[in-house]
Amino acid sequence: MTYYSLNKQAPKTSFKDAVIKGLAPDKGLYFPESITPLSHSFFKNIDSLSNSEIAFETIKQFTSPDIPNDVLKNIIDDTLSFNFPIEKITDTVSSLELFHGPTMAFKDVGARFMARCLGYFNQGNNNEVTVLVATSGDTGGAVANGFLGVEGVNVVILYPSGKVSDIQEKQLTTLKKNIKALEVDGTFDDCQAMVKRAFLDQSITSKMQLTSANSINVARWLPQMFYFMFAYKQLHKKYNNLVFSVPSGNFGNICAGMMAQRLGFPIKHFIAANNANNIVTQYLHTQNYTPKPSIQTISNAMDVGDPSNFVRIQELHNNNFEILSKNLSGYSYSDTETISAINELYSDYNYIADPHGAVGFLACKDYLKQHPNNHCVFLETAHPTKFLDIVEDTIKENIELPKQILSVMDKEKQAVKISTYEQLKALLLN
Ligand SMILES: Cc1ncc(COP(=O)(O)O)c(C=O)c1O
Ligand SMILES: N[C@@H](CCOP(=O)(O)O)C(=O)O
């Protein structure tokens, strides 16, 4: 597959090069030059395909010819070693649980897939790659876990000080080895801006190969398509009117869902479920896209004031507002509303949701009020114990900690505090 930069000022490139560079030299996000819908027989036979087979059939056009089929199959088998179950909440609402991986947030699939692709590209050469990643909570832990011990790869994670949960912080600061955490005095947007600036800083890039493990990297973003496909496989016999409510921050996940739709998956509509960081919801109401400094909320991983992937969403809809607004709705909720939703899910349906999933549930309910006769799937993007204090205080129950969480609880945090880009640069160059 050939990829082009959405800023259209950089040469086209291969999958391998797009993964190794992360961001195009003109600061644009890479985008596939073609998207070929899957065959009729794929959809006819989907019930007999395993998750790995579905993933292989859907992603191979984007990785070929740089990753041979047998290698791709192994990467996928290794990546998808856990389940993606659906829980029925009501007759019209289901939860797609994406938190059964090693760090218990949906980022595990993309991070593991990308780590394995980079590991493959690095085999037999001595060129070290430094993966720079900005996190508002979950990407950092998933990338730390996915890239731990990958040869020739050093990982540097920037996270906003005091704005991630205790467990998220443990997951991204305790692994050591090739993983370094930088605690930034600022917001997620400050972290993301520093990372993007480093990619364009020739005094750094002339000395080291930098890449990104945020969803700006095609190998982190594209595997997120799988979730929508696995949900379709589980639900298509029961419902022919599926809409997805996606708790959104950087908009990589929902954009991956739209890629699945372009491949032929019959998804009727997407709902961007936002917290108070409602840039896209506002855009859908006003047609004005106005990035703002992010606001701290209890669904912290969505505290993004300038979502990177919105440009990809626009590209997928021909940069045409009419087309986009037919396919995407947006809703935004306060922390108080989120807490009520956690309560409602627990007391009425015996379901323990995390704050991100709860925002997704609220958006399903509001969409269905205006558009009945659909079945709404909200993505439960993180395990509730990642936000232990909030969830336990809300439902007034203790929740059992899964082994993935217990394994990091007592580890010692190791992070370097920084507050400026110059400090990041000095750390990278040393
Ligand atoms: C738990 C959780 N939910 C939702 C999101 C938002 O996803 P996206 O950035 O792909 O919109 C994130 C972070 O990205 C997350 O960690
Ligand atoms: N919510 C994310 C923010 C970064 O998103 P990404 O998908 O672009 O990595 C986080 O948890 O860090």
Short mmCIF file of C-alpha atoms and ligand atoms in Angstrom, two decimals:
data_model
loop_
_atom_site.label_atom_id
_atom_site.label_comp_id
_atom_site.label_asym_id
_atom_site.label_seq_id
_atom_site.Cartn_x
_atom_site.Cartn_y
_atom_site.Cartn_z
CA MET A 1 0.00 0.00 0.00
CA THR A 2 1.12 3.50 -0.75
CA TYR A 3 0.43 6.22 1.80
CA TYR A 4 0.19 9.95 1.22
CA SER A 5 0.43 12.82 3.64
CA LEU A 6 -2.81 14.67 4.34
CA ASN A 7 -0.84 17.92 4.06
CA LYS A 8 0.03 16.86 0.47
CA GLN A 9 3.53 18.41 0.68
CA ALA A 10 5.54 15.22 1.26
CA PRO A 11 6.46 12.32 -1.02
CA LYS A 12 4.20 9.26 -1.03
CA THR A 13 5.59 6.32 0.85
CA SER A 14 5.27 2.62 1.76
CA PHE A 15 3.66 1.07 4.87
CA LYS A 16 7.12 0.35 6.27
CA ASP A 17 8.30 3.90 5.83
CA ALA A 18 5.05 5.37 7.17
CA VAL A 19 5.40 3.22 10.30
CA ILE A 20 9.04 4.11 10.82
CA LYS A 21 8.44 7.83 10.26
CA GLY A 22 5.13 8.06 12.15
CA LEU A 23 4.34 11.52 10.83
CA ALA A 24 5.11 12.74 7.29
CA PRO A 25 7.91 15.30 6.88
CA ASP A 26 5.31 18.01 6.13
CA LYS A 27 3.71 17.29 9.54
CA GLY A 28 0.73 15.58 7.83
CA LEU A 29 -0.83 12.30 8.92
CA TYR A 30 -0.34 9.42 6.52
CA PHE A 31 -3.44 8.05 4.77
CA PRO A 32 -3.81 4.99 2.50
CA GLU A 33 -3.97 5.81 -1.19
CA SER A 34 -6.76 3.30 -1.82
CA ILE A 35 -9.32 1.40 0.24
CA THR A 36 -10.65 -1.70 -1.50
CA PRO A 37 -13.92 -3.07 -0.08
CA LEU A 38 -13.92 -6.70 1.03
CA SER A 39 -15.54 -9.31 -1.17
CA HIS A 40 -19.10 -10.55 -0.98
CA SER A 41 -17.81 -14.02 -0.04
CA PHE A 42 -15.91 -12.56 2.95
CA PHE A 43 -19.17 -11.27 4.41
CA LYS A 44 -21.04 -14.45 3.45
CA ASN A 45 -18.51 -16.59 5.32
CA ILE A 46 -17.75 -14.29 8.24
CA ASP A 47 -19.37 -16.61 10.79
CA SER A 48 -16.88 -19.31 10.00
CA LEU A 49 -13.85 -17.00 10.30
CA SER A 50 -11.83 -16.61 13.50
CA ASN A 51 -10.93 -13.14 14.80
CA SER A 52 -7.41 -13.63 13.45
CA GLU A 53 -8.72 -14.57 10.01
CA ILE A 54 -11.02 -11.53 9.93
CA ALA A 55 -8.13 -9.29 11.00
CA PHE A 56 -5.79 -10.78 8.39
CA GLU A 57 -8.27 -10.39 5.52
CA THR A 58 -9.03 -6.81 6.45
CA ILE A 59 -5.58 -5.41 7.14
CA LYS A 60 -3.44 -7.18 4.54
CA GLN A 61 -4.14 -4.62 1.81
CA PHE A 62 -2.69 -1.92 4.10
CA THR A 63 0.52 -3.76 5.07
CA SER A 64 1.38 -5.45 1.81
CA PRO A 65 3.95 -5.96 0.35
CA ASP A 66 6.16 -4.84 3.25
CA ILE A 67 4.91 -7.55 5.59
CA PRO A 68 4.68 -11.00 3.98
CA ASN A 69 1.45 -12.90 4.62
CA ASP A 70 3.00 -15.54 6.90
CA VAL A 71 4.64 -12.86 9.05
CA LEU A 72 1.40 -10.85 9.15
CA LYS A 73 -0.52 -13.93 10.31
CA ASN A 74 1.92 -14.44 13.19
CA ILE A 75 1.79 -10.78 14.17
CA ILE A 76 -2.00 -10.92 14.26
CA ASP A 77 -2.19 -14.20 16.21
CA ASP A 78 0.22 -12.78 18.76
CA THR A 79 -1.63 -9.47 18.98
CA LEU A 80 -5.13 -10.88 19.40
CA SER A 81 -4.55 -13.28 22.27
CA PHE A 82 -7.59 -12.15 24.28
CA ASN A 83 -11.36 -11.74 23.81
CA PHE A 84 -13.64 -8.89 22.71
CA PRO A 85 -16.99 -9.90 24.23
CA ILE A 86 -20.30 -8.11 23.95
CA GLU A 87 -22.62 -7.64 26.94
CA LYS A 88 -26.27 -6.97 26.33
CA ILE A 89 -27.43 -3.99 28.41
CA THR A 90 -30.99 -3.54 27.04
CA ASP A 91 -32.82 -4.68 23.92
CA THR A 92 -31.39 -1.69 22.07
CA VAL A 93 -27.99 -1.16 23.74
CA SER A 94 -24.91 -3.40 24.03
CA SER A 95 -21.41 -2.88 25.40
CA LEU A 96 -18.42 -4.02 23.36
CA GLU A 97 -15.74 -4.76 25.94
CA LEU A 98 -12.30 -3.82 24.70
CA PHE A 99 -10.49 -4.12 28.00
CA HIS A 100 -9.49 -7.76 28.23
CA GLY A 101 -5.89 -7.24 27.12
CA PRO A 102 -2.74 -6.84 29.21
CA THR A 103 -3.24 -3.18 30.18
CA MET A 104 -7.04 -3.32 30.20
CA ALA A 105 -7.77 -0.54 27.70
CA PHE A 106 -8.53 -0.71 24.00
CA LYS A 107 -5.05 0.55 23.12
CA ASP A 108 -3.54 -2.91 23.61
CA VAL A 109 -4.37 -4.16 20.11
CA GLY A 110 -2.85 -1.21 18.24
CA ALA A 111 0.20 -1.03 20.49
CA ARG A 112 0.94 -4.75 20.23
CA PHE A 113 0.41 -4.79 16.47
CA MET A 114 2.66 -1.80 15.92
CA ALA A 115 5.39 -3.13 18.25
CA ARG A 116 5.48 -6.38 16.31
CA CYS A 117 5.59 -4.61 12.93
CA LEU A 118 8.46 -2.43 14.09
CA GLY A 119 10.23 -5.45 15.57
CA TYR A 120 9.94 -7.16 12.15
CA PHE A 121 11.25 -4.12 10.27
CA ASN A 122 14.17 -3.85 12.70
CA GLN A 123 15.28 -7.46 12.36
CA GLY A 124 18.85 -7.80 11.17
CA ASN A 125 19.70 -4.10 11.15
CA ASN A 126 21.45 -2.12 13.81
CA ASN A 127 19.38 1.03 13.46
CA GLU A 128 17.75 1.93 16.74
CA VAL A 129 14.34 3.58 16.66
CA THR A 130 13.04 5.85 19.38
CA VAL A 131 9.28 5.71 19.82
CA LEU A 132 7.91 8.94 21.23
CA VAL A 133 4.41 8.82 22.58
CA ALA A 134 2.06 11.29 24.28
CA THR A 135 -0.61 9.89 26.55
CA SER A 136 -3.63 11.20 28.39
CA GLY A 137 -3.83 7.94 30.28
CA ASP A 138 -4.08 4.64 28.43
CA THR A 139 -1.89 4.78 25.34
CA GLY A 140 1.21 5.11 27.53
CA GLY A 141 0.60 1.91 29.47
CA ALA A 142 -0.35 -0.08 26.36
CA VAL A 143 2.72 1.11 24.46
CA ALA A 144 5.00 0.44 27.44
CA ASN A 145 3.63 -3.09 27.71
CA GLY A 146 3.56 -3.75 23.96
CA PHE A 147 7.09 -2.51 23.29
CA LEU A 148 8.78 -3.85 26.44
CA GLY A 149 11.95 -5.64 25.40
CA VAL A 150 11.49 -5.10 21.63
CA GLU A 151 15.01 -5.09 20.28
CA GLY A 152 16.37 -1.90 18.81
CA VAL A 153 13.42 0.16 20.08
CA ASN A 154 13.55 2.73 22.88
CA VAL A 155 10.27 4.17 24.10
CA VAL A 156 9.80 7.63 25.60
CA ILE A 157 6.33 8.33 27.06
CA LEU A 158 5.14 11.85 27.88
CA TYR A 159 2.20 12.14 30.26
CA PRO A 160 0.51 15.10 31.96
CA SER A 161 1.46 15.30 35.63
CA GLY A 162 -1.45 14.75 38.03
CA LYS A 163 -3.92 14.08 35.21
CA VAL A 164 -3.76 10.30 34.87
CA SER A 165 -5.19 7.76 37.33
CA ASP A 166 -2.89 6.03 39.84
CA ILE A 167 -3.12 2.73 37.97
CA GLN A 168 -2.55 4.32 34.58
CA GLU A 169 0.55 6.00 36.02
CA LYS A 170 1.86 2.72 37.44
CA GLN A 171 1.34 1.02 34.07
CA LEU A 172 3.45 3.53 32.23
CA THR A 173 6.18 4.36 34.77
CA THR A 174 7.20 1.03 36.27
CA LEU A 175 8.45 -1.21 33.49
CA LYS A 176 12.01 0.19 33.12
CA LYS A 177 14.29 -1.55 30.54
CA ASN A 178 13.68 0.18 27.16
CA ILE A 179 10.77 2.28 28.50
CA LYS A 180 11.26 5.79 29.91
CA ALA A 181 8.46 7.97 31.31
CA LEU A 182 8.49 11.76 31.32
CA GLU A 183 6.04 13.51 33.64
CA VAL A 184 5.13 16.78 31.96
CA ASP A 185 3.98 19.86 33.79
CA GLY A 186 1.08 20.53 31.41
CA THR A 187 -1.87 18.93 29.62
CA PHE A 188 -2.10 16.05 27.16
CA ASP A 189 -2.14 18.61 24.34
CA ASP A 190 1.17 20.02 25.59
CA CYS A 191 2.62 16.49 25.53
CA GLN A 192 1.27 15.86 22.01
CA ALA A 193 2.57 19.23 20.77
CA MET A 194 6.07 18.48 22.16
CA VAL A 195 6.08 15.09 20.43
CA LYS A 196 5.01 16.58 17.09
CA ARG A 197 7.62 19.34 17.43
CA ALA A 198 10.37 16.78 18.04
CA PHE A 199 9.50 15.01 14.77
CA LEU A 200 10.19 18.20 12.87
CA ASP A 201 13.32 19.20 14.77
CA GLN A 202 16.25 18.42 12.52
CA SER A 203 18.74 18.77 15.35
CA ILE A 204 17.06 15.64 16.78
CA THR A 205 16.03 13.79 13.62
CA SER A 206 19.52 14.09 12.11
CA LYS A 207 20.86 12.12 15.08
CA MET A 208 18.15 9.55 15.71
CA GLN A 209 15.22 7.80 14.02
CA LEU A 210 12.08 8.97 15.77
CA THR A 211 8.62 7.51 15.34
CA SER A 212 5.23 7.85 17.05
CA ALA A 213 3.15 5.18 18.77
CA ASN A 214 0.10 7.39 18.97
CA SER A 215 -2.76 6.77 16.59
CA ILE A 216 -1.11 9.16 14.14
CA ASN A 217 1.02 6.12 13.28
CA VAL A 218 -0.83 3.96 10.73
CA ALA A 219 0.28 0.73 12.45
CA ARG A 220 -1.32 1.92 15.73
CA TRP A 221 -4.44 3.31 14.10
CA LEU A 222 -5.51 0.72 11.50
CA PRO A 223 -5.74 -2.39 13.73
CA GLN A 224 -8.44 -0.56 15.71
CA MET A 225 -10.73 -1.41 12.76
CA PHE A 226 -10.87 -4.95 14.10
CA TYR A 227 -13.12 -4.05 17.04
CA PHE A 228 -16.00 -3.02 14.82
CA MET A 229 -15.60 -6.17 12.75
CA PHE A 230 -15.58 -8.45 15.79
CA ALA A 231 -18.74 -6.71 17.03
CA TYR A 232 -20.39 -7.11 13.63
CA LYS A 233 -19.56 -10.81 13.61
CA GLN A 234 -21.20 -11.28 17.02
CA LEU A 235 -24.29 -9.18 16.31
CA HIS A 236 -25.17 -9.25 12.62
CA LYS A 237 -27.58 -12.14 12.89
CA LYS A 238 -29.58 -10.36 15.61
CA TYR A 239 -29.57 -6.79 14.31
CA ASN A 240 -29.29 -5.23 10.88
CA ASN A 241 -29.24 -1.65 12.15
CA LEU A 242 -25.99 -1.27 14.07
CA VAL A 243 -24.77 2.12 15.22
CA PHE A 244 -21.61 2.58 17.28
CA SER A 245 -21.12 5.05 20.09
CA VAL A 246 -17.38 5.61 20.51
CA PRO A 247 -15.95 7.42 23.54
CA SER A 248 -13.63 9.79 21.70
CA GLY A 249 -10.54 11.87 22.48
CA ASN A 250 -7.97 11.82 19.71
CA PHE A 251 -10.63 10.27 17.39
CA GLY A 252 -8.37 7.42 16.23
CA ASN A 253 -10.77 4.71 17.29
CA ILE A 254 -13.91 6.12 15.70
CA CYS A 255 -11.93 6.89 12.55
CA ALA A 256 -10.78 3.26 12.43
CA GLY A 257 -14.47 2.28 12.65
CA MET A 258 -15.15 4.46 9.64
CA MET A 259 -12.39 2.60 7.79
CA ALA A 260 -14.18 -0.67 8.60
CA GLN A 261 -17.35 0.87 7.18
CA ARG A 262 -15.47 1.79 3.98
CA LEU A 263 -14.31 -1.82 3.72
CA GLY A 264 -17.99 -2.79 3.50
CA PHE A 265 -19.05 -3.41 7.10
CA PRO A 266 -22.70 -2.26 7.21
CA ILE A 267 -22.47 0.24 10.05
CA LYS A 268 -25.41 2.64 9.86
CA HIS A 269 -24.02 5.55 11.86
CA PHE A 270 -21.26 6.65 14.25
CA ILE A 271 -21.71 8.60 17.45
CA ALA A 272 -18.78 10.51 18.92
CA ALA A 273 -19.28 10.40 22.68
CA ASN A 274 -17.37 13.28 24.27
CA ASN A 275 -16.79 14.60 27.76
CA ALA A 276 -16.46 18.38 28.23
CA ASN A 277 -13.74 18.36 25.55
CA ASN A 278 -16.34 18.71 22.83
CA ILE A 279 -14.51 20.20 19.85
CA VAL A 280 -16.00 17.75 17.33
CA THR A 281 -19.50 17.86 18.84
CA GLN A 282 -19.37 21.64 18.54
CA TYR A 283 -18.14 21.37 14.96
CA LEU A 284 -21.08 19.15 14.06
CA HIS A 285 -23.43 21.81 15.42
CA THR A 286 -21.69 24.93 14.09
CA GLN A 287 -19.40 23.81 11.24
CA ASN A 288 -16.60 25.68 13.08
CA TYR A 289 -13.67 23.53 14.09
CA THR A 290 -12.06 25.32 17.02
CA PRO A 291 -9.40 23.44 19.01
CA LYS A 292 -9.29 24.54 22.65
CA PRO A 293 -7.02 23.84 25.63
CA SER A 294 -8.16 20.56 27.13
CA ILE A 295 -10.28 20.49 30.28
CA GLN A 296 -9.59 17.93 33.02
CA THR A 297 -12.42 15.41 33.52
CA ILE A 298 -13.01 12.03 35.16
CA SER A 299 -12.87 10.37 31.72
CA ASN A 300 -9.30 11.63 31.50
CA ALA A 301 -8.14 9.64 28.47
CA MET A 302 -10.57 11.74 26.39
CA ASP A 303 -9.19 15.07 27.63
CA VAL A 304 -7.99 16.12 24.20
CA GLY A 305 -8.45 19.68 22.93
CA ASP A 306 -7.15 19.21 19.39
CA PRO A 307 -7.92 15.68 18.16
CA SER A 308 -5.21 14.47 15.77
CA ASN A 309 -7.39 12.16 13.71
CA PHE A 310 -10.13 14.57 12.79
CA VAL A 311 -8.31 15.32 9.52
CA ARG A 312 -8.48 11.63 8.63
CA ILE A 313 -12.21 11.60 9.34
CA GLN A 314 -12.67 14.57 7.03
CA GLU A 315 -10.63 12.90 4.31
CA LEU A 316 -12.79 9.78 4.57
CA HIS A 317 -15.84 11.99 3.97
CA ASN A 318 -14.39 13.92 1.03
CA ASN A 319 -13.85 16.95 3.28
CA ASN A 320 -17.57 17.55 2.90
CA PHE A 321 -19.62 18.56 5.93
CA GLU A 322 -22.93 17.30 4.51
CA ILE A 323 -21.54 13.82 3.93
CA LEU A 324 -19.83 13.73 7.31
CA SER A 325 -22.79 14.96 9.30
CA LYS A 326 -24.97 12.20 7.82
CA ASN A 327 -22.56 9.57 9.14
CA LEU A 328 -21.51 11.11 12.46
CA SER A 329 -23.36 12.60 15.42
CA GLY A 330 -21.74 14.06 18.51
CA TYR A 331 -22.84 14.36 22.14
CA SER A 332 -20.97 15.76 25.10
CA TYR A 333 -21.44 15.10 28.83
CA SER A 334 -20.33 16.59 32.14
CA ASP A 335 -18.67 14.62 34.93
CA THR A 336 -21.90 14.76 36.92
CA GLU A 337 -23.80 13.15 34.05
CA THR A 338 -21.05 10.55 33.68
CA ILE A 339 -21.31 9.61 37.35
CA SER A 340 -25.10 9.26 37.06
CA ALA A 341 -24.59 6.96 34.09
CA ILE A 342 -22.14 4.75 36.04
CA ASN A 343 -24.79 4.58 38.76
CA GLU A 344 -27.64 3.83 36.35
CA LEU A 345 -25.68 1.08 34.62
CA TYR A 346 -24.91 -0.53 37.96
CA SER A 347 -28.24 -0.15 39.71
CA ASP A 348 -30.52 -0.86 36.74
CA TYR A 349 -28.46 -3.33 34.70
CA ASN A 350 -25.89 -4.68 37.17
CA TYR A 351 -23.11 -3.52 34.83
CA ILE A 352 -19.97 -1.83 36.14
CA ALA A 353 -18.76 0.71 33.61
CA ASP A 354 -15.69 2.92 33.59
CA PRO A 355 -16.20 6.68 33.04
CA HIS A 356 -15.36 6.45 29.29
CA GLY A 357 -17.82 3.64 28.63
CA ALA A 358 -20.42 5.51 30.69
CA VAL A 359 -20.09 8.50 28.33
CA GLY A 360 -20.59 6.10 25.41
CA PHE A 361 -23.73 4.70 27.07
CA LEU A 362 -25.18 8.21 27.54
CA ALA A 363 -24.60 9.00 23.87
CA CYS A 364 -26.36 5.76 22.84
CA LYS A 365 -29.39 6.71 24.90
CA ASP A 366 -29.59 10.21 23.45
CA TYR A 367 -29.11 9.03 19.88
CA LEU A 368 -31.79 6.34 20.26
CA LYS A 369 -34.29 8.90 21.57
CA GLN A 370 -34.07 10.67 18.22
CA HIS A 371 -33.42 7.58 16.10
CA PRO A 372 -35.29 4.59 17.51
CA ASN A 373 -35.21 1.28 15.64
CA ASN A 374 -31.43 1.04 15.80
CA HIS A 375 -29.21 -1.10 17.96
CA CYS A 376 -26.49 0.98 19.60
CA VAL A 377 -23.17 -0.57 20.64
CA PHE A 378 -21.07 1.55 22.98
CA LEU A 379 -17.39 0.76 23.21
CA GLU A 380 -16.34 0.00 26.78
CA THR A 381 -12.79 1.18 26.23
CA ALA A 382 -11.21 0.57 29.64
CA HIS A 383 -11.72 -1.68 32.65
CA PRO A 384 -13.47 0.09 35.55
CA THR A 385 -10.64 -0.70 37.97
CA LYS A 386 -8.34 1.63 36.02
CA PHE A 387 -10.49 4.38 37.59
CA LEU A 388 -10.92 2.64 40.92
CA ASP A 389 -11.62 5.62 43.20
CA ILE A 390 -14.26 7.15 40.95
CA VAL A 391 -16.06 3.90 40.21
CA GLU A 392 -16.00 2.52 43.77
CA ASP A 393 -17.11 5.86 45.23
CA THR A 394 -19.98 5.95 42.75
CA ILE A 395 -21.33 2.42 43.06
CA LYS A 396 -20.44 2.17 46.77
CA GLU A 397 -18.98 -1.31 46.30
CA ASN A 398 -15.46 -2.68 46.22
CA ILE A 399 -14.48 -4.12 42.86
CA GLU A 400 -12.26 -7.15 42.55
CA LEU A 401 -8.90 -6.25 41.00
CA PRO A 402 -7.94 -8.31 37.93
CA LYS A 403 -4.47 -9.84 37.74
CA GLN A 404 -3.33 -7.31 35.11
CA ILE A 405 -3.95 -4.49 37.60
CA LEU A 406 -2.60 -6.35 40.65
CA SER A 407 0.65 -6.98 38.82
CA VAL A 408 1.54 -3.26 38.72
CA MET A 409 0.02 -1.98 41.97
CA ASP A 410 3.11 -2.40 44.13
CA LYS A 411 5.73 -1.46 41.57
CA GLU A 412 7.82 1.64 41.99
CA LYS A 413 7.16 4.68 39.79
CA GLN A 414 10.13 5.97 37.83
CA ALA A 415 9.60 9.18 35.88
CA VAL A 416 11.60 12.28 35.01
CA LYS A 417 9.76 15.58 35.46
CA ILE A 418 9.96 18.06 32.61
CA SER A 419 8.16 21.28 31.76
CA THR A 420 9.68 22.52 28.50
CA TYR A 421 10.42 21.28 25.00
CA GLU A 422 14.11 22.09 25.55
CA GLN A 423 14.20 19.59 28.41
CA LEU A 424 12.67 16.91 26.20
CA LYS A 425 15.23 17.63 23.51
CA ALA A 426 18.14 17.46 25.96
CA LEU A 427 16.88 14.13 27.29
CA LEU A 428 16.50 12.67 23.81
CA LEU A 429 19.92 13.79 22.67
CA ASN A 430 21.62 12.45 25.79
C1 LIG B 1 -10.37 4.50 27.86
C2 LIG B 1 -10.32 5.36 26.65
N1 LIG B 1 -11.47 5.69 26.05
C3 LIG B 1 -11.50 6.48 24.97
C4 LIG B 1 -10.34 7.03 24.46
C5 LIG B 1 -10.43 7.90 23.25
O1 LIG B 1 -10.00 7.21 22.11
P1 LIG B 1 -9.52 7.99 20.81
O2 LIG B 1 -8.32 8.80 21.23
O3 LIG B 1 -9.17 6.93 19.83
O4 LIG B 1 -10.64 8.84 20.40
C6 LIG B 1 -9.11 6.71 25.06
C7 LIG B 1 -7.83 7.22 24.55
O5 LIG B 1 -7.57 7.39 23.46
C8 LIG B 1 -9.10 5.84 26.15
O6 LIG B 1 -7.97 5.49 26.73
N1 LIG B 2 -6.56 8.80 24.99
C1 LIG B 2 -5.24 8.62 24.58
C2 LIG B 2 -4.69 9.85 23.96
C3 LIG B 2 -3.79 9.49 22.83
O1 LIG B 2 -4.54 8.83 21.85
P1 LIG B 2 -3.89 8.00 20.67
O2 LIG B 2 -4.90 6.98 20.31
O3 LIG B 2 -3.61 8.96 19.60
O4 LIG B 2 -2.63 7.36 21.18
C4 LIG B 2 -4.42 8.05 25.73
O5 LIG B 2 -4.97 7.27 26.47
O6 LIG B 2 -3.27 8.34 25.89
#
